[in-house]
Amino acid sequence: MSLSVDGNKPNEEATDRQRDTSDPSRLESCLDQPMGSSSVHEDVNYLPSPLPAEHYDADTTEPISCGLQTLEELLSWKRSEANPFNVAAVPLAPREPPLASCLHRTLVSHDMMGGYLDDRFAQGTNAEAPYAFYHWQYIDIFNYFTHKMVTIPPAVWTNAAHKHGVVVLGTFITEWTDGAAVCEAFLKEEESYRAVADKLVQISYCYGFDGWLINIENPLSKVAVKNTPLFLRYLTDQMHERVSGSLVLWYDSVIENGQLTWQNELNESNRMFFDACDGFFTNYNWTEQNLEWMQDYSGVQGRQADVYIGVDVFARGKVVGGMLETNKALEVIRKHNFSAAIFAPGWVYETHSDKTQFRKNQDNFWALLSDYLYIHRPASPLPFVSSFCQGFGKAIYWRGQREANRSWFNLTAQEIQPLYYHTELEGQGSLEGQGSLEGQGWLSSRGCPEDAWNGGCSLLLDGLIPATHTSPVCARIFSLHVPLASKTLVTLIYKPSTGIKVSLELKTTDASLCTHNVQDVKLVSPVALDDRLQMLSLFTQLCGNLSPDGWTVGCSQLELRGCDLREVCLNIQRNGQPQDTAFSCRVGEIMLLDVASLQVPPELVQGMCIYDVVWLRAAGTSPESTSLRLHLNATLRWDYPTHLVRHFRVYWRRLRGPDPRIPPGELVLVGRAYSNIFRVTELVVPEAPSLLELVVEPVIRKGFPVPQSHWGRRSLSYTEDSTQ
C-alpha cells in the first residue's frame, strides 16, 4: 500500500432532532412493559389491525411513507400521530465545500409516476427492478416532488442523501380550483398563514428533513398574494431557527398581481417572493436571453447562486435540452453562472422498457452532465467505511456470503458512493503504413450486483491497459475531505483478475501541511502492540485471511500528522510483458479507522420492548406450503447509539412450543434495521401456546463483532385468546 501527497460544522440541531423519534402514545405502552422481566405475554386474536392505514400496509402491517392531501390534514397534524418509521435515522453529514459557499449548485427534483412507489416502504421491499439514485457527489439539494398538497420525503431518501451531505426538501403545492380555495383559506390573515407555516416546520423537524419547495400553481386574490411573501418569510425564519442548514425555495408560478403567469426568469413581477426566502426555482421554458438579462438584473446581485434554473429532463414544451441533451441546458446555465434544478431525472428509468439496463442508462445520463456538475466531498470524521452498496440488488451479502437470495430495495442501506465513470487511457500505437490508431485503452467504474462483500453490489473496475501504457492505471474511487488520525488502519477488500497487481493509493493535503509514513500491518501480534491498541488483535484473523471466498483482504497502518484525506485511488498494473491487457478488479470494501479507537463500544442494547402486535392467519412463505400458519407482526424498539452502527441484525428463535419434546431452536435472521425501531412482519411462528425470543445484534461501523452479552433480547409468550 502506498501513500502519495498532492499539491461543515456538524449539524448539532439536526442530530438532536433524531433523538426523540418515539411516538409518545406507543412509547407509553412500550414503557409499560416491566423491564425487570425479560418476557412479554400476548393473547392471540385475529382482530382487525388497529394501526393507522396511512402509516402501515393494510395487508402486511409493513410501515409505509405518505404525504398529506388536504389543508385539514395539515392543520390537524400532531407529533403524537406521526409515523415513527418515517423519521430519518441519519443527520445531515458535513461536506466540503459547505453548501453556503457553493456558487454553482445543483438541485434534483424527483418526480416519478405519482411518487411513493417502492420507496414508500420504510424498511425496504422486494423489488426486481427499482429506481434508485446514487450520483450524490454531483448534487447539493434533493427535492421529493408529488402532487399531494404536502409531500413528506420517504425516510429512505433522506437517509441516503444525508449520508452524502445533501439537503432534502419536501414539497408544499396547491393547484387548480381546489388549490385556489386552499390558498384563500390559509393566506387570508397572519394567524392562518402562520398556522400552516408552523405545521410545515414541525413536520420537517419531526421527520428529519431540511426544508420545503413552495409551489403555488393557481391564481391568488389580492389579499392572498399580499400575504404570500409574509408567509414565506415567516416559514423561512422559523425553519432556520428550528433546523440548522434548512432551505425554503419558491417555484416560479404566480406573480405580484396574483395571476398564474410563469416568467421563466426572476424579474420585478416575482422578486417579492425571492426576497422572502432562500431561493428561486424557475420554470422550464427559458431561453438564453432570459439568463443574459438576469445576469444584470439588480434583484439577482449577490444571490446568483440562489437562482435555480429549471431543466425538465422530459423536455416538455419549448425548452433548451432535455432527455439525452440535458447537458446542453446545463452548459448554458453554467455559462451564465446560475445554479441548476434538474426536474425528473427518473426519465432514464421511466422511458426505457428494459429495466435490467437501468444502471447503465443512469450512469450514461449523469456522465453526459458531469462536465457541468461540481463534486462535493464527504467530510465526516473517521471511521470511514463503504462497501459501495447502492441500496438495491439481486441478493443481500454479508462478508462475502449471501445472507438472503432475493431482489431487494432499501435506500437507507446505501453506503457512501464512489465516483462512477468511463475514461480513455493514454497510450496508443499505430500499425506500420497505416494512419489509424490501435491499442486505445479504457477504464470503467460501475456498480455490479453479481457479487458483493456487504449489501447489494460491489464496485467493478474494468478496462484495457494498452501495450504502450507502462505506468500504473490510477482508478479514482473517492473524492473526500476526511481528517486522518496520527495512526490510521486501512483495510482494502478486493477480487482482482489474473495478470494484474493492485495497490491502494491515498492522496492527502499538501506535503507542507502534514507528514507521513506507511507501515504494513499484515499479521500483528497483540503482544507487540501498544497497550492502548490491544483491540487491534481483533483484526488479526481478518487481515491474515488472504482469500475468503476469493476475496483478498489487505490491511495497512498509516502514521501521519495533520493530514486530510482527499482522494482514494486503486493503482492497477499488469504483470509480465507489455501487451494489451484486459482486466477487472472487484472492490468489496474500503475502511479507514483511528487506531486509537480500536475497541468494542461498551454500550449495551437496552430498553428493548415489543408492541403493536398483530396476529394473522395466512399461508406459509414457502411455495409448497398450503396450510394456514400463524403469523406474528410486531414492532421492536430499543436504545443504542445509532452513530456507532452500520445496521442491526434482528433474529428470532423458538424457546418453547406446544410440544415439549422439541428443543429450543437456533437464531434465525429476520432482517436488518437501520435505526432503533423495526417492524417484524409476516413471521411464521409456532402455534400457541409458545414462547419465542427476539434478538437485536448491533453491527458496528468499526467492523468488530459485538459480544452477545451486549445484544438486546426480549421473549414473547403467547396463548390463544380464550374469549374468541
XYZ file of C-alpha atoms in Angstrom, residues 357-657:
301
model
C -30.157 -1.824 -18.166
C -31.070 0.812 -15.577
C -27.609 1.128 -14.018
C -26.012 1.523 -17.452
C -28.597 4.098 -18.589
C -28.334 6.053 -15.346
C -24.529 6.125 -15.445
C -24.555 7.255 -19.082
C -27.028 10.050 -18.331
C -25.033 11.507 -15.441
C -21.787 11.104 -17.383
C -23.313 13.393 -20.042
C -23.853 16.064 -17.398
C -20.636 15.611 -15.444
C -18.707 18.409 -17.176
C -21.219 20.906 -15.752
C -21.585 19.446 -12.265
C -19.347 20.101 -9.291
C -18.257 17.348 -6.932
C -18.652 17.904 -3.226
C -16.744 15.713 -0.814
C -17.907 13.916 2.347
C -16.129 15.444 5.355
C -17.189 13.259 8.282
C -14.509 12.186 10.753
C -13.190 8.625 10.980
C -14.243 5.883 10.805
C -14.773 5.921 7.055
C -16.237 2.754 5.589
C -18.024 1.876 2.365
C -18.881 -1.355 0.628
C -20.389 0.636 -2.293
C -23.923 -0.682 -1.729
C -26.391 1.314 -3.865
C -29.419 0.363 -1.792
C -30.712 -2.403 -4.056
C -29.524 -5.680 -5.514
C -30.182 -9.264 -6.525
C -29.145 -10.620 -3.127
C -28.087 -9.352 0.296
C -24.457 -10.072 1.176
C -22.578 -10.025 4.453
C -18.787 -10.540 4.486
C -18.870 -12.070 1.036
C -21.639 -14.563 1.841
C -25.211 -14.393 0.608
C -27.423 -13.544 3.560
C -30.647 -13.564 1.514
C -31.253 -14.750 -2.039
C -33.825 -12.261 -3.277
C -34.025 -8.982 -5.114
C -34.449 -6.079 -2.711
C -34.593 -2.296 -2.418
C -33.870 -0.074 0.584
C -32.092 3.232 0.007
C -31.294 3.516 3.715
C -28.847 0.633 3.143
C -26.959 2.722 0.598
C -23.379 3.464 1.657
C -21.059 6.328 0.679
C -20.925 6.196 -3.094
C -17.748 6.187 -5.190
C -17.064 8.007 -8.433
C -18.619 6.326 -11.466
C -17.089 6.989 -14.881
C -15.734 5.673 -18.171
C -12.489 7.192 -19.379
C -9.943 6.613 -22.124
C -6.362 5.757 -21.189
C -3.366 7.437 -22.729
C -1.001 5.313 -24.742
C -1.604 4.135 -28.278
C 0.377 2.856 -31.194
C -0.051 2.762 -34.992
C 0.211 -0.044 -37.451
C 3.068 0.323 -39.959
C 1.935 2.065 -43.117
C -1.466 2.986 -41.679
C -2.726 6.204 -40.134
C -5.277 4.570 -37.827
C -4.588 4.310 -34.118
C -4.612 0.962 -32.359
C -4.376 -0.135 -28.779
C -6.634 2.512 -27.266
C -7.121 1.688 -23.587
C -10.009 2.464 -21.281
C -11.113 2.311 -17.660
C -14.651 1.961 -16.305
C -16.028 2.280 -12.776
C -19.537 0.942 -12.076
C -21.705 -0.803 -9.518
C -22.148 -4.530 -10.083
C -24.732 -6.708 -8.263
C -23.299 -10.076 -9.344
C -21.083 -10.291 -6.267
C -20.567 -8.165 -3.173
C -18.834 -8.064 0.193
C -21.669 -6.319 2.029
C -25.085 -5.134 0.837
C -26.219 -5.415 -2.748
C -23.285 -4.648 -5.024
C -19.564 -4.107 -5.267
C -17.514 -1.591 -7.235
C -16.325 -3.113 -10.512
C -13.262 -1.569 -12.122
C -12.592 -2.989 -15.562
C -10.845 -1.908 -18.701
C -7.972 -2.436 -21.112
C -4.361 -1.460 -20.472
C -2.755 -0.843 -23.883
C 0.672 -2.309 -24.533
C 2.178 1.181 -24.687
C 0.805 2.166 -21.271
C 3.620 1.278 -18.873
C 2.718 3.276 -15.762
C 0.045 2.034 -13.296
C -3.558 2.839 -14.128
C -4.890 5.091 -11.375
C -8.596 4.408 -10.784
C -10.125 7.166 -8.656
C -12.639 5.737 -6.197
C -13.469 8.518 -3.721
C -13.049 12.267 -3.509
C -13.111 13.117 0.210
C -12.187 15.651 2.862
C -11.612 13.382 5.864
C -9.210 14.262 8.699
C -6.894 11.317 9.356
C -5.643 10.152 12.725
C -1.971 10.035 13.701
C -2.262 6.266 13.217
C -4.860 5.040 10.763
C -5.704 1.427 9.943
C -6.680 0.942 6.300
C -8.464 -2.167 5.036
C -8.980 -2.986 1.351
C -11.068 -5.997 0.284
C -10.981 -6.875 -3.421
C -11.037 -9.581 -6.121
C -8.544 -8.971 -8.946
C -8.407 -10.764 -12.274
C -5.245 -12.651 -13.203
C -2.351 -10.817 -14.817
C -2.519 -7.632 -12.722
C -1.260 -6.349 -9.385
C -3.257 -3.937 -7.277
C -2.316 -1.374 -4.639
C -4.259 1.294 -2.789
C -3.151 4.912 -3.069
C -4.282 7.633 -0.681
C -3.821 11.265 -1.629
C -3.701 13.795 1.155
C -3.393 17.528 1.602
C -0.225 19.344 0.566
C 3.017 17.922 1.979
C 3.806 21.167 3.770
C 0.715 20.643 5.910
C 1.311 17.068 7.033
C 3.979 14.428 7.475
C 3.508 10.730 6.941
C 4.935 7.288 6.565
C 3.357 3.987 5.639
C 3.704 0.769 7.590
C 2.266 -2.579 6.508
C 0.323 -4.178 9.307
C -0.278 -7.695 7.934
C -0.388 -10.098 10.897
C 0.228 -8.099 14.046
C 0.900 -9.946 17.271
C -1.069 -8.462 20.165
C 1.981 -8.533 22.437
C 3.856 -6.253 20.060
C 1.230 -3.555 20.260
C 0.971 -0.545 22.475
C -1.273 -1.328 25.472
C -3.847 1.101 24.122
C -4.047 -0.860 20.895
C -4.741 -4.345 22.196
C -8.042 -4.444 20.315
C -6.166 -4.375 17.033
C -5.797 -8.122 17.565
C -9.458 -8.383 16.583
C -8.335 -7.593 13.051
C -5.675 -10.301 13.006
C -7.923 -13.003 11.629
C -9.498 -10.739 9.007
C -6.219 -9.204 7.846
C -4.494 -12.581 7.783
C -7.186 -14.400 5.811
C -5.976 -13.658 2.317
C -8.682 -15.466 0.371
C -12.134 -15.696 1.972
C -14.282 -16.964 -0.928
C -11.908 -15.453 -3.451
C -11.654 -12.047 -1.767
C -8.247 -10.618 -0.944
C -8.083 -8.727 2.342
C -5.241 -6.273 2.819
C -4.550 -4.169 5.907
C -2.025 -1.388 6.404
C -1.273 1.111 9.103
C -0.522 4.730 8.223
C 1.339 7.065 10.526
C 0.554 10.712 9.779
C 0.469 14.139 11.367
C -2.159 16.723 10.461
C -3.326 15.163 7.194
C -6.686 15.348 5.458
C -7.509 12.544 3.052
C -8.547 13.947 -0.341
C -8.621 11.002 -2.741
C -8.720 7.223 -2.595
C -7.385 5.520 -5.714
C -6.616 1.987 -6.798
C -3.428 1.518 -8.806
C -3.667 -1.315 -11.314
C -0.586 -2.554 -13.182
C -0.043 -5.508 -15.476
C 2.241 -8.365 -14.583
C 4.546 -9.520 -17.328
C 5.491 -8.218 -20.736
C 3.865 -5.148 -22.334
C 0.783 -6.219 -24.270
C -2.823 -5.151 -24.472
C -4.206 -6.423 -21.160
C -7.881 -6.673 -20.342
C -8.510 -6.563 -16.608
C -11.146 -6.371 -13.923
C -10.979 -5.746 -10.215
C -13.995 -6.038 -7.957
C -13.665 -3.848 -4.850
C -15.734 -5.101 -1.925
C -14.946 -2.619 0.834
C -12.626 0.157 1.924
C -12.337 1.050 5.605
C -10.221 3.605 7.480
C -10.146 3.543 11.286
C -8.432 5.553 14.006
C -6.081 3.019 15.608
C -6.501 4.715 18.995
C -10.218 3.878 18.962
C -9.933 0.184 18.113
C -12.205 -1.172 20.766
C -15.664 -2.635 21.037
C -18.077 0.051 22.273
C -19.092 -0.582 25.884
C -22.738 0.249 25.167
C -25.396 -2.435 25.505
C -28.668 -2.697 23.616
C -31.104 -1.582 26.293
C -34.788 -0.927 26.845
C -35.912 -3.452 24.233
C -39.681 -3.754 24.032
C -42.361 -5.314 21.840
C -45.649 -3.616 20.999
C -48.289 -3.095 18.279
C -48.657 -6.868 17.954
C -50.974 -8.081 15.181
C -51.691 -11.786 14.608
C -52.691 -13.129 11.191
C -53.566 -16.489 9.708
C -52.082 -16.933 6.251
C -50.276 -19.394 4.014
C -46.633 -20.094 4.796
C -43.854 -18.338 2.932
C -42.585 -21.431 1.067
C -44.229 -22.223 -2.323
C -45.162 -25.747 -1.222
C -46.969 -24.503 1.885
C -50.757 -24.724 1.567
C -51.979 -24.792 5.159
C -52.714 -21.607 7.054
C -49.956 -20.718 9.525
C -49.754 -18.352 12.463
C -48.002 -15.062 11.531
C -46.557 -12.596 14.021
C -46.384 -8.883 13.228
C -44.880 -6.631 15.902
C -42.802 -3.512 16.465
C -39.483 -3.736 18.313
C -37.815 -0.726 19.861
C -34.548 -0.420 21.756
C -31.868 2.078 22.778
C -28.382 2.100 21.246
C -26.181 4.903 19.805
C -27.038 4.684 16.091
C -23.959 6.665 15.007
C -21.858 3.644 16.009
C -23.611 1.127 13.757
C -23.904 0.222 10.092
C -27.091 -1.647 10.874
C -28.691 -4.024 13.362
C -29.387 -7.692 12.666
C -32.765 -8.814 14.034
C -33.234 -12.517 14.820
C -35.873 -14.775 16.324
C -35.828 -18.274 17.790
C -38.277 -20.689 19.330
C -37.720 -21.225 23.040
C -40.696 -23.437 23.879
C -43.730 -24.676 21.974
